[in-house]
Short mmCIF file of C-alpha atoms and ligand atoms in Angstrom, two decimals:
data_model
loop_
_atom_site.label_atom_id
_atom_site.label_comp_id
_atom_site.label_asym_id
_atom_site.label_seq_id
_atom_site.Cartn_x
_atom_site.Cartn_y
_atom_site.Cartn_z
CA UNK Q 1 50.08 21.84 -20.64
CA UNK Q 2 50.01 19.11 -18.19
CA UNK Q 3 54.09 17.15 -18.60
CA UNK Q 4 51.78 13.95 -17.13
CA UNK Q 5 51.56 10.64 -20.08
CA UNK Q 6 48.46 10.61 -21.90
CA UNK Q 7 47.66 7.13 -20.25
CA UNK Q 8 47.52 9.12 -17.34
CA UNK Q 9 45.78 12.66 -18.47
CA UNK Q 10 43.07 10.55 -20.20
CA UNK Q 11 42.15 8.95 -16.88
CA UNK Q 12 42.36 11.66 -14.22
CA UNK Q 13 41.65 15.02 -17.08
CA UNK Q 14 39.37 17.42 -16.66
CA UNK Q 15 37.62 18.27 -13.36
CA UNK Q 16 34.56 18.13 -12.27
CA UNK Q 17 32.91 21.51 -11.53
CA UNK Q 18 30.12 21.13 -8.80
CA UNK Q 19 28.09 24.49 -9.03
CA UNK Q 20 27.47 26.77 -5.95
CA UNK Q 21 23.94 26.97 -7.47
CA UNK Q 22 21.32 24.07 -6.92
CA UNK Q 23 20.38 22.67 -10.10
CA UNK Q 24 16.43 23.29 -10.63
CA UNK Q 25 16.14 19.11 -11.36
CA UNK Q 26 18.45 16.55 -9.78
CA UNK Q 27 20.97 15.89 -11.59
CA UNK Q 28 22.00 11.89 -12.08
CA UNK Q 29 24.77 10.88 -9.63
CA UNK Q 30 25.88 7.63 -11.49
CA UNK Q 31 29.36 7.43 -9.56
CA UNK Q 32 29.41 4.26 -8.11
CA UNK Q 33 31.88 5.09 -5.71
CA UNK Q 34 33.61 8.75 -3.81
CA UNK Q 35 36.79 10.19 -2.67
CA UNK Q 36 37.80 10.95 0.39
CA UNK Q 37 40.22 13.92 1.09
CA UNK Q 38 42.44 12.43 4.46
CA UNK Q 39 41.04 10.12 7.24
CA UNK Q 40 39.20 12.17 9.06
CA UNK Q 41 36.72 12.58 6.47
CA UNK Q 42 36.67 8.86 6.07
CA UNK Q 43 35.74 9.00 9.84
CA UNK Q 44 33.74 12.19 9.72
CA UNK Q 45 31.45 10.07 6.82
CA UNK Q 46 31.35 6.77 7.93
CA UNK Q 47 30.48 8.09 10.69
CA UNK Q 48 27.41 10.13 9.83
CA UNK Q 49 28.95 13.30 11.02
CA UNK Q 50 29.75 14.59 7.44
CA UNK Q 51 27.36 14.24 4.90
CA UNK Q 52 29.28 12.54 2.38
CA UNK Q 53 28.47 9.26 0.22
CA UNK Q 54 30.97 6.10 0.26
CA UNK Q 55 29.94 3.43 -1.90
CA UNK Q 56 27.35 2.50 -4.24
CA UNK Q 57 25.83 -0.07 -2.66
CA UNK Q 58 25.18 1.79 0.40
CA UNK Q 59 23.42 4.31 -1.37
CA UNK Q 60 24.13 7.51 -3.63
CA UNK Q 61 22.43 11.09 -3.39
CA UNK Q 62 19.45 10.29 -5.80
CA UNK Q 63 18.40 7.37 -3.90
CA UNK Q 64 18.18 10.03 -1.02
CA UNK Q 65 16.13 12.28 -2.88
CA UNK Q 66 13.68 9.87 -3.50
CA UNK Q 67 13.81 8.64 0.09
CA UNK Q 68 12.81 12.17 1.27
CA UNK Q 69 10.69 12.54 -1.26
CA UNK Q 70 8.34 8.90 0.10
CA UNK Q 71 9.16 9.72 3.49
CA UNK Q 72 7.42 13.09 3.22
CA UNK Q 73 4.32 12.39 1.06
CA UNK Q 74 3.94 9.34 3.53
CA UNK Q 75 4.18 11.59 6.64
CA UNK Q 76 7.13 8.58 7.21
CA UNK Q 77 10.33 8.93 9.86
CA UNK Q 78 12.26 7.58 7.45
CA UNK Q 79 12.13 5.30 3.91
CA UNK Q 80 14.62 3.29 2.21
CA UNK Q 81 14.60 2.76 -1.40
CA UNK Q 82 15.44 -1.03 -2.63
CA UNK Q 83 16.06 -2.63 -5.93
CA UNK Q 84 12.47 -4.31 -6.14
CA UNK Q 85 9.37 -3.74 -4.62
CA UNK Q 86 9.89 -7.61 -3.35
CA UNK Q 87 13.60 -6.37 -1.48
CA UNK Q 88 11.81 -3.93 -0.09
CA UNK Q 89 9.08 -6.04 1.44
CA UNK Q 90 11.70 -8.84 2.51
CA UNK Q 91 13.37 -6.06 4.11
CA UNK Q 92 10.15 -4.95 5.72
CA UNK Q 93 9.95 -8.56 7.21
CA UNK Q 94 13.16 -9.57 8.26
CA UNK Q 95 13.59 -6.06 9.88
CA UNK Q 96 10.52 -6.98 12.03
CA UNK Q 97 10.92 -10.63 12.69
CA UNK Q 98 14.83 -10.97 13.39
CA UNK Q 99 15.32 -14.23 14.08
CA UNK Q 100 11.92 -15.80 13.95
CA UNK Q 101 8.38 -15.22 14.71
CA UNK Q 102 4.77 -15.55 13.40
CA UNK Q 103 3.54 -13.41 10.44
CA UNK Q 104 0.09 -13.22 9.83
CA UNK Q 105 -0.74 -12.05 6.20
CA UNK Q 106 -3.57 -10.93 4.00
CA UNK Q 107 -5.20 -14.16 2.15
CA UNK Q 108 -4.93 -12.04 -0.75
CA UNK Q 109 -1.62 -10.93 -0.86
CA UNK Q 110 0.21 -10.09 -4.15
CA UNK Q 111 1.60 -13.60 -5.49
CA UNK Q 112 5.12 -13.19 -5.49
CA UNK Q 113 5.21 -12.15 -1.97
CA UNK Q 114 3.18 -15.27 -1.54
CA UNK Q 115 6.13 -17.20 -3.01
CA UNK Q 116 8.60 -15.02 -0.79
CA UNK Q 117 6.54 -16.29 2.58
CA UNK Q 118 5.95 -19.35 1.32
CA UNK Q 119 9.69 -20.14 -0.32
CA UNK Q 120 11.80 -18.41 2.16
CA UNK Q 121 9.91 -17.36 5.56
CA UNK Q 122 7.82 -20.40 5.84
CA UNK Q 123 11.11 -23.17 4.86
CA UNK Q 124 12.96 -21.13 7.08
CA UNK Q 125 11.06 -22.02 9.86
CA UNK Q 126 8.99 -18.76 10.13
CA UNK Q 127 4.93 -19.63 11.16
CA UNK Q 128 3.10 -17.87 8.30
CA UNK Q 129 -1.27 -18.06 8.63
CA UNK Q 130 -3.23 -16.36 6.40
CA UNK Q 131 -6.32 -14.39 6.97
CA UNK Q 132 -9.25 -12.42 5.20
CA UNK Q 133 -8.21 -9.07 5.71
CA UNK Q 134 -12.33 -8.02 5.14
CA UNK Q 135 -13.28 -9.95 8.08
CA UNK Q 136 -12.18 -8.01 11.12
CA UNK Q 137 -13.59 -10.52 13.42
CA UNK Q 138 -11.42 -13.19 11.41
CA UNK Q 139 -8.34 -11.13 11.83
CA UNK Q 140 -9.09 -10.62 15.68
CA UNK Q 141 -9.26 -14.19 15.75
CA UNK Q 142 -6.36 -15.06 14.16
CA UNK Q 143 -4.34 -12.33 15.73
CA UNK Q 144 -5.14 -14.22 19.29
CA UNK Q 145 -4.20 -17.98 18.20
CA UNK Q 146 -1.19 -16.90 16.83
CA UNK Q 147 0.16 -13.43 18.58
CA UNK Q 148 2.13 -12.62 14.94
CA UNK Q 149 5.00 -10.55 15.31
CA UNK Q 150 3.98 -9.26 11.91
CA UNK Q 151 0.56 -8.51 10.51
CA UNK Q 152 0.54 -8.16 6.62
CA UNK Q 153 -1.81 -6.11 4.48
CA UNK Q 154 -2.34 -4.38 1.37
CA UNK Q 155 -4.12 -1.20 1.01
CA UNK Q 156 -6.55 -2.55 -2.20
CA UNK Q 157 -5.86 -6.03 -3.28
CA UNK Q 158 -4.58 -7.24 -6.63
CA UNK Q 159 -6.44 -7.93 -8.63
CA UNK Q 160 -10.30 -7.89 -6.76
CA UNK Q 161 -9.40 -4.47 -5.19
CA UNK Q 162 -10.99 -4.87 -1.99
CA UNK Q 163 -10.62 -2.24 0.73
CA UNK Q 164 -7.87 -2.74 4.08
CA UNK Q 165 -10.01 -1.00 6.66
CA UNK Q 166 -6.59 0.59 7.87
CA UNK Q 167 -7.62 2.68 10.70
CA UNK Q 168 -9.15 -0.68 12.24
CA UNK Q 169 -6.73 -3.17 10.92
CA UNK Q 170 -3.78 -1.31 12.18
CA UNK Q 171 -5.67 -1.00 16.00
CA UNK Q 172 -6.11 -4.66 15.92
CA UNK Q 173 -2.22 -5.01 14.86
CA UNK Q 174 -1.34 -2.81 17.56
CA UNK Q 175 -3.85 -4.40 20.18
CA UNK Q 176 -1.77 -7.87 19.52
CA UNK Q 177 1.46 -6.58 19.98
CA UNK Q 178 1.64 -6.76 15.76
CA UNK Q 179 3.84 -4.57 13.75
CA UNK Q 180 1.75 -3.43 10.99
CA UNK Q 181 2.94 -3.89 7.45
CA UNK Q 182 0.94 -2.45 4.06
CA UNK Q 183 1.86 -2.69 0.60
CA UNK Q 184 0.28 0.13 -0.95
CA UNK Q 185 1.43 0.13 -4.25
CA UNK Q 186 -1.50 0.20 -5.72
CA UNK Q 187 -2.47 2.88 -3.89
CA UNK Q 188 0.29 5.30 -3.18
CA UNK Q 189 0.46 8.13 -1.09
CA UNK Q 190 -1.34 10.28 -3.56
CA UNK Q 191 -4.68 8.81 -2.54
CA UNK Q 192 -4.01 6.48 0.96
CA UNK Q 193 -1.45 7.65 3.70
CA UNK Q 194 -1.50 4.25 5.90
CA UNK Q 195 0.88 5.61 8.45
CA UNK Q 196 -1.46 8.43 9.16
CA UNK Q 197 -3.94 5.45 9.53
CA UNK Q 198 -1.85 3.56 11.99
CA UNK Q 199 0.62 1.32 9.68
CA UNK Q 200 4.24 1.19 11.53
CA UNK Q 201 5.72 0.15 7.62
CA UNK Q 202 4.79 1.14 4.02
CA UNK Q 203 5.95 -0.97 1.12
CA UNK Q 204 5.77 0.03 -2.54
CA UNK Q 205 6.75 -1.31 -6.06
CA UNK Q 206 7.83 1.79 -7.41
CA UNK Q 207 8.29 0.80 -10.89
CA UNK Q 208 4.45 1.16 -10.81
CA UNK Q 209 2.23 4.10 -9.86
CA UNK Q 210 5.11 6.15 -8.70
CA UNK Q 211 7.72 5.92 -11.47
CA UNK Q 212 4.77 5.73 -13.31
CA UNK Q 213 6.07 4.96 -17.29
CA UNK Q 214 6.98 1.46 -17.28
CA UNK Q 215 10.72 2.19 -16.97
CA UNK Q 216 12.01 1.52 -13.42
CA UNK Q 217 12.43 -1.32 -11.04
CA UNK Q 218 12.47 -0.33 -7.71
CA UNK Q 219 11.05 -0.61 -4.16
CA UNK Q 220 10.63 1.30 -1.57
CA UNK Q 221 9.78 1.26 2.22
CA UNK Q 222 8.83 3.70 4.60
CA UNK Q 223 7.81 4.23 8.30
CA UNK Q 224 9.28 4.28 11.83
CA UNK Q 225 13.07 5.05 11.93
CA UNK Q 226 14.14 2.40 13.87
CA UNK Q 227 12.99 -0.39 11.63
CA UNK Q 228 13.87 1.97 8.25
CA UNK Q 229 17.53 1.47 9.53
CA UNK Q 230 17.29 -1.83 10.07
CA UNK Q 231 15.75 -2.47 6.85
CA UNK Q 232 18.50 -1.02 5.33
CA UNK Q 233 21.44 -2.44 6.80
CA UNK Q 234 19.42 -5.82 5.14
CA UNK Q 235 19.25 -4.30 1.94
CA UNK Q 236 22.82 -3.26 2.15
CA UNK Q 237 23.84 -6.59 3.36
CA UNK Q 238 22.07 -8.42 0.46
CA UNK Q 239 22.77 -6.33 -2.34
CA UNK Q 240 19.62 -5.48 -2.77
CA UNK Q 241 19.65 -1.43 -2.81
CA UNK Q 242 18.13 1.12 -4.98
CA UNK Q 243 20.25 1.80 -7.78
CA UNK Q 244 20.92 5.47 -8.81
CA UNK Q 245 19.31 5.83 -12.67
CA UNK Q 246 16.58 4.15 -11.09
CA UNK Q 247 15.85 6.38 -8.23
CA UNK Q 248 16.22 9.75 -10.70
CA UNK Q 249 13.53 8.11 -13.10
CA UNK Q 250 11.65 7.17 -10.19
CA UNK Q 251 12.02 10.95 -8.51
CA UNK Q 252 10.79 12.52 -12.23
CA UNK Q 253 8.08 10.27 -12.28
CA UNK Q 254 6.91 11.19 -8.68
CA UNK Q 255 6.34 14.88 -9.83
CA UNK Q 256 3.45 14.10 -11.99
CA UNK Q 257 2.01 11.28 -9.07
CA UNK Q 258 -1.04 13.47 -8.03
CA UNK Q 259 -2.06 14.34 -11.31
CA UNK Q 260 -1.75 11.05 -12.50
CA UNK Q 261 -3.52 9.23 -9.84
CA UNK Q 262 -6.10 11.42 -10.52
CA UNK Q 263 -6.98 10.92 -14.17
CA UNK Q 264 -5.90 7.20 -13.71
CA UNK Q 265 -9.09 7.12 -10.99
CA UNK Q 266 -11.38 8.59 -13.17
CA UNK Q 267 -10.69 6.60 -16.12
CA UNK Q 268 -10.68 3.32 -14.18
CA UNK Q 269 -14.12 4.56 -12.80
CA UNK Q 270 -15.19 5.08 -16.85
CA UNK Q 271 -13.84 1.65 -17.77
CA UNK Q 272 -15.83 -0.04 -14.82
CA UNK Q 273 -19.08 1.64 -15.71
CA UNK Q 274 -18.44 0.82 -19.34
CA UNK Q 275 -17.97 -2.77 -18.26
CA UNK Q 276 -20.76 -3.07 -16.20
CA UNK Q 277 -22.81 -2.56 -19.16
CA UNK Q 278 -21.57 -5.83 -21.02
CA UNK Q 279 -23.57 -8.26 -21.30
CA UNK Q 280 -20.53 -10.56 -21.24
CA UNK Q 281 -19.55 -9.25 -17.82
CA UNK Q 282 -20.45 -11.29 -14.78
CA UNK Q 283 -19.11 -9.33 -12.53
CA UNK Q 284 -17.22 -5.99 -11.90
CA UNK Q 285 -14.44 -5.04 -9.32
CA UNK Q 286 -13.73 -1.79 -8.71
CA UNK Q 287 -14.36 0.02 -5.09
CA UNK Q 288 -15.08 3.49 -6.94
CA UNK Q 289 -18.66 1.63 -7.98
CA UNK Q 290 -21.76 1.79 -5.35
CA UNK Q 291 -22.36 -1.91 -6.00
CA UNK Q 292 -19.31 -2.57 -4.87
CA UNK Q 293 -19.26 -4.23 -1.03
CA UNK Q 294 -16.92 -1.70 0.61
CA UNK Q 295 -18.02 1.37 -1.42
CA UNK Q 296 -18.67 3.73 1.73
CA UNK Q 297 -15.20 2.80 3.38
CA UNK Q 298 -13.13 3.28 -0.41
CA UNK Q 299 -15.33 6.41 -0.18
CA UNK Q 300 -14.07 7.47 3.69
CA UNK Q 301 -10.41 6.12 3.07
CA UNK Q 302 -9.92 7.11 -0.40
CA UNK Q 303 -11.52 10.78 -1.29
CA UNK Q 304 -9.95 11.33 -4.11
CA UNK Q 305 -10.39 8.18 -5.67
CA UNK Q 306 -9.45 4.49 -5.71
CA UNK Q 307 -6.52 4.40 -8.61
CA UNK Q 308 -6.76 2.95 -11.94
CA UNK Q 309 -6.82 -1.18 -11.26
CA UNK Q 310 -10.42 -2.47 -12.48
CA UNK Q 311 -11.34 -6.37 -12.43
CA UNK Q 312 -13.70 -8.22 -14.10
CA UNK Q 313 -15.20 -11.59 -14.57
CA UNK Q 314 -15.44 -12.67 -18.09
CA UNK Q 315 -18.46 -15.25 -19.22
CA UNK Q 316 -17.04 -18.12 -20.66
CA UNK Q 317 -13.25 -18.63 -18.85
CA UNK Q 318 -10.64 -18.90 -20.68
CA UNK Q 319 -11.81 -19.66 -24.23
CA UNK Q 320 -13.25 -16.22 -23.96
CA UNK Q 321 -10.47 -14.40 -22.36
CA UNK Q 322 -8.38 -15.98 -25.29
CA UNK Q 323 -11.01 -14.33 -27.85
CA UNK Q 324 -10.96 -10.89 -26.24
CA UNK Q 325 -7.76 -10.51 -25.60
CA UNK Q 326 -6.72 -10.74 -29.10
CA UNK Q 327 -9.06 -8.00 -30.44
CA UNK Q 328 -7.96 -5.32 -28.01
CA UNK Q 329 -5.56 -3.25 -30.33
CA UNK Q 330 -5.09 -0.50 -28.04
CA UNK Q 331 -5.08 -2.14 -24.82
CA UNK Q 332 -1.86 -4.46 -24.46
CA UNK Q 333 -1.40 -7.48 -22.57
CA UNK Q 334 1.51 -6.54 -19.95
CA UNK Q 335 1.68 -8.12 -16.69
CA UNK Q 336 2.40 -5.46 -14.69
CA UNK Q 337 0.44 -2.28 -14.00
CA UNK Q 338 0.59 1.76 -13.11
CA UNK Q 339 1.78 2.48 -16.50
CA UNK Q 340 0.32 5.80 -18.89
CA UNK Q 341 -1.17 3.17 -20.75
CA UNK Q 342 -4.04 1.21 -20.52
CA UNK Q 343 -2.91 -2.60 -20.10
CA UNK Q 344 -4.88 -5.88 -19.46
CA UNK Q 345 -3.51 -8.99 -17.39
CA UNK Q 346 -5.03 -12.14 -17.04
CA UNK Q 347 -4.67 -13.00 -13.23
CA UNK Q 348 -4.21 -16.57 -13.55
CA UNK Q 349 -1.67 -17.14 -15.76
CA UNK Q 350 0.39 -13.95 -13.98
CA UNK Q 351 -0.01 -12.54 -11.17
CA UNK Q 352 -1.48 -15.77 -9.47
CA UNK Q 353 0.06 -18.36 -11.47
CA UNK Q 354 2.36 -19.47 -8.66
CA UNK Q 355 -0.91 -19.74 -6.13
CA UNK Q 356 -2.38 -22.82 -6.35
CA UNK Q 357 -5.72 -23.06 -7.77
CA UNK Q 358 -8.48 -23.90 -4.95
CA UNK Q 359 -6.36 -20.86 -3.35
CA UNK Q 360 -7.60 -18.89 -6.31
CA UNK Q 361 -11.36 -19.77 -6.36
CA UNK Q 362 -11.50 -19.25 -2.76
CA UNK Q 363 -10.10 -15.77 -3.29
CA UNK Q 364 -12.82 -15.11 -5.86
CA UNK Q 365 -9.97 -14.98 -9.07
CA UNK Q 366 -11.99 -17.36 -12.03
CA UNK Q 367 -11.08 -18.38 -15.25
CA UNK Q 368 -12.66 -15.63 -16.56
CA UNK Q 369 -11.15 -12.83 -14.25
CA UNK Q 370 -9.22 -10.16 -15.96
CA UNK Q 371 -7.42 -7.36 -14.63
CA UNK Q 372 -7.49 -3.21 -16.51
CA UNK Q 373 -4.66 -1.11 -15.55
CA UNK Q 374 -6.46 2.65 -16.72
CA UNK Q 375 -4.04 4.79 -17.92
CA UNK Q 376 -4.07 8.06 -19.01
CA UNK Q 377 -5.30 8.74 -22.24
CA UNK Q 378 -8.34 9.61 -23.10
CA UNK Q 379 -11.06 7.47 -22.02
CA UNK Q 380 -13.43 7.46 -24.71
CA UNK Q 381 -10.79 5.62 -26.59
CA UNK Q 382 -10.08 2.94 -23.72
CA UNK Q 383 -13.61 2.05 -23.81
CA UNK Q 384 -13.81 1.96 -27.49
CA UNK Q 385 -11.10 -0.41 -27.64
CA UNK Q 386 -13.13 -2.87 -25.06
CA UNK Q 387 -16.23 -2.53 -27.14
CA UNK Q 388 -14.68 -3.60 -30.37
CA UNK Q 389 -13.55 -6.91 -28.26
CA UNK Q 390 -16.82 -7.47 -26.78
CA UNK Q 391 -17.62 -7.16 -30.28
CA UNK Q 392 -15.51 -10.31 -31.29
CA UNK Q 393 -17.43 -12.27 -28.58
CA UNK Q 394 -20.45 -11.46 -29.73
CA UNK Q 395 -19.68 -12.86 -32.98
CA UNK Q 396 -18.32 -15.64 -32.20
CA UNK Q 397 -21.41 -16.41 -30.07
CA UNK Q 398 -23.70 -16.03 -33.33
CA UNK Q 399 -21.52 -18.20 -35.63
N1 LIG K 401 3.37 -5.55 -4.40
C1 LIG K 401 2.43 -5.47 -5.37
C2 LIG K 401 1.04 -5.12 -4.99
C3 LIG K 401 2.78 -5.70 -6.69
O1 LIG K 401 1.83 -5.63 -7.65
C4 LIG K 401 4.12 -6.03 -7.01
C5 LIG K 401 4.53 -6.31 -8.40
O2 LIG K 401 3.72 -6.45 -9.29
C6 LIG K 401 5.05 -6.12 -5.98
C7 LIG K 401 4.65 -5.86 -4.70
C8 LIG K 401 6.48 -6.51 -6.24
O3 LIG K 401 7.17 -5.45 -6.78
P1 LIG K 401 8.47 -5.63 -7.73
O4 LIG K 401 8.02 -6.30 -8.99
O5 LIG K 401 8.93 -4.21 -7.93
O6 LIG K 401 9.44 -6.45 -7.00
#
């Protein structure tokens, strides 16, 4: 029996036994901040001699796990996780730029990193240009005039899902003294390895394909070590790291990433087929499709498919978007993607919102463009659910 005051037992009681034995899952390490025995392990830790963890902030063990876990399946250095797909591609930046410099970015980059170039790189007296990533001679253009120290891509574009030509993209980078930078969350390293293709950085939103349920908000970056480190000293400086509970969802939903990419491919690829088949349908986006414009590189690049985003253009704007959304029953409105379920966004009033409009009809988003998110159940049923909607349009045609 312990002679210390129950104020006191109730706070320090009751050890914690750390088994000799690896657990066969990770277990959650929620502690937000660790002991240290004397000095010298402070020392021995700080100083990266000991592997030990200090504070919360600067990261915990599960947050490691998933860091090894990216920087593998991304043939990576190193990664860092962040809180937000966004910290982790502000991190990507102002790890490459420093104190200024010229970034040259993908026309048809995801809108709220728009609004981070625009809002904070551009006012802060960074040169941002943007470029059609399609049109390599555009990009070798623009590369000259204005010798970036950054050159911005995605892998497949939200929400048209056109193709980076990596392998290319990443030479021209190089060529111009670039650092190459690719948010491929929509891809993930399931079905696109950019560093393999050339790509110094990879950025994801994690709380998409790779955690995979709709449940976690995280980012994470990986690439060359040097700039890794960098980026996290940022992150760690901001406040902007990966937080543990986040990391262990994101870890558990990695383990099922292949398997879900997979069916997530296919059914996209039965959704755009079904689509193509409305009459109400002006157009289809999906790189999967052989009428789609960069069908043989998706094909070369992406072998086991092109992931589960599918766009379309809806006759009739946004009258009919209005109608059609609000007969899906299965299908739910969500702006976000990556999820087991099948969701629906409407790019303009979401994703896009925050670009101004000519900037949207120059990108080829309409009125009438709508974005699928395939998810994983069975696909007969997706399809059934757009049919009934198409349905509803029809109808209101005749009345
Ligand atoms: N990149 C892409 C392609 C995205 O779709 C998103 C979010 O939708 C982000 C980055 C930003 O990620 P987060 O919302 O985790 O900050």
């Amino acid at each position: 029996m312990s002679d210390r005051h129950i104020d006191t037992a109730a706070v320090h009681a009751g050890r914690l036994e750390i088994p000799t034995n690896a657990p066969s899952s990770p277990p959650l390490f929620q502690a937000s901040s660790y002991e240290f025995a004397d000095l010298a392990e402070v020392a021995a830790i700080y100083g990266g001699e000991a592997n030990g963890k200090i504070y919360g902030r600067y990261g915990g063990p599960n947050g490691t796990q998933l860091e090894r876990a990216i920087a593998e399946l991304e043939g990576a250095e190193a990664a860092v996780g962040a809180a937000a797909g966004m910290s982790a591609i502000d991190a990507a930046l102002a790890a490459t730029l420093g104190q200024g410099g010229v970034i040259v970015a993908t026309a048809e980059v995801y809108g709220g990193t728009y609004t981070l170039l625009e809002n904070d790189y551009r006012k802060a007296a960074f040169d941002v240009h943007y470029v059609d990533q399609q049109d390599l001679s555009a990009v070798l253009a623009s590369l000259g005039r204005h010798r970036p120290k950054v050159l911005y891509l995605e892998a497949l574009t939200n929400p048209l899902m056109h193709v980076a030509d990596l392998p290319a993209l990443c030479a021209l980078g190089h060529e111009a003294g670039a650092t190459v930078i690719v948010d491929a969350t929509f891809a993930t390293p399931a079905l696109v390895r950019p560093i393999e293709h050339g790509a110094d950085l990879v950025a994801h939103s994690v709380g998409k394909y790779i955690g995979g349920h709709g449940d976690v908000g995280a980012g994470i970056l990986a690439g060359k070590a040097d700039l890794v480190e960098r980026a996290r000293a940022y992150l760690v400086r901001k406040g902007a790291t990966l937080p543990h509970f986040e990391a262990w969802l994101a870890l558990r939903g990695l383990r099922t990433l292949a398997l879900r990419m997979a069916r997530h491919s296919s059914n996209a690829l039965a959704v755009a087929s079904h689509l193509a088949a409305e009459p109400a349908v002006e157009r289809v986006h999906h790189p999967s499709r052989p009428d789609h414009a960069q069908y043989d590189l998706a094909a070369k690049l992406y072998p086991r498919g092109t992931g589960g985003i599918v766009a379309f253009d809806l006759a009739g704007g946004e009258p009919a978007v209005d109608r059609f959304l609000r007969d899906l029953q299965t299908i739910a409105i969500v702006h976000s993607l990556g999820e087991v379920a099948t969701t629906i966004s409407y790019p303009s009033v979401s994703s896009h919102r925050n670009v101004p409009a000519e900037m949207r009809r120059a990108l080829g988003v309409s009125a009438g463009t709508l974005r699928i998110s395939a998810g994983i159940e069975d696909p007969g049923d997706i399809t059934r659910d757009l049919s009934r909607a198409f349905a509803g349009l029809g109808e209101r045609a005749r009345a």
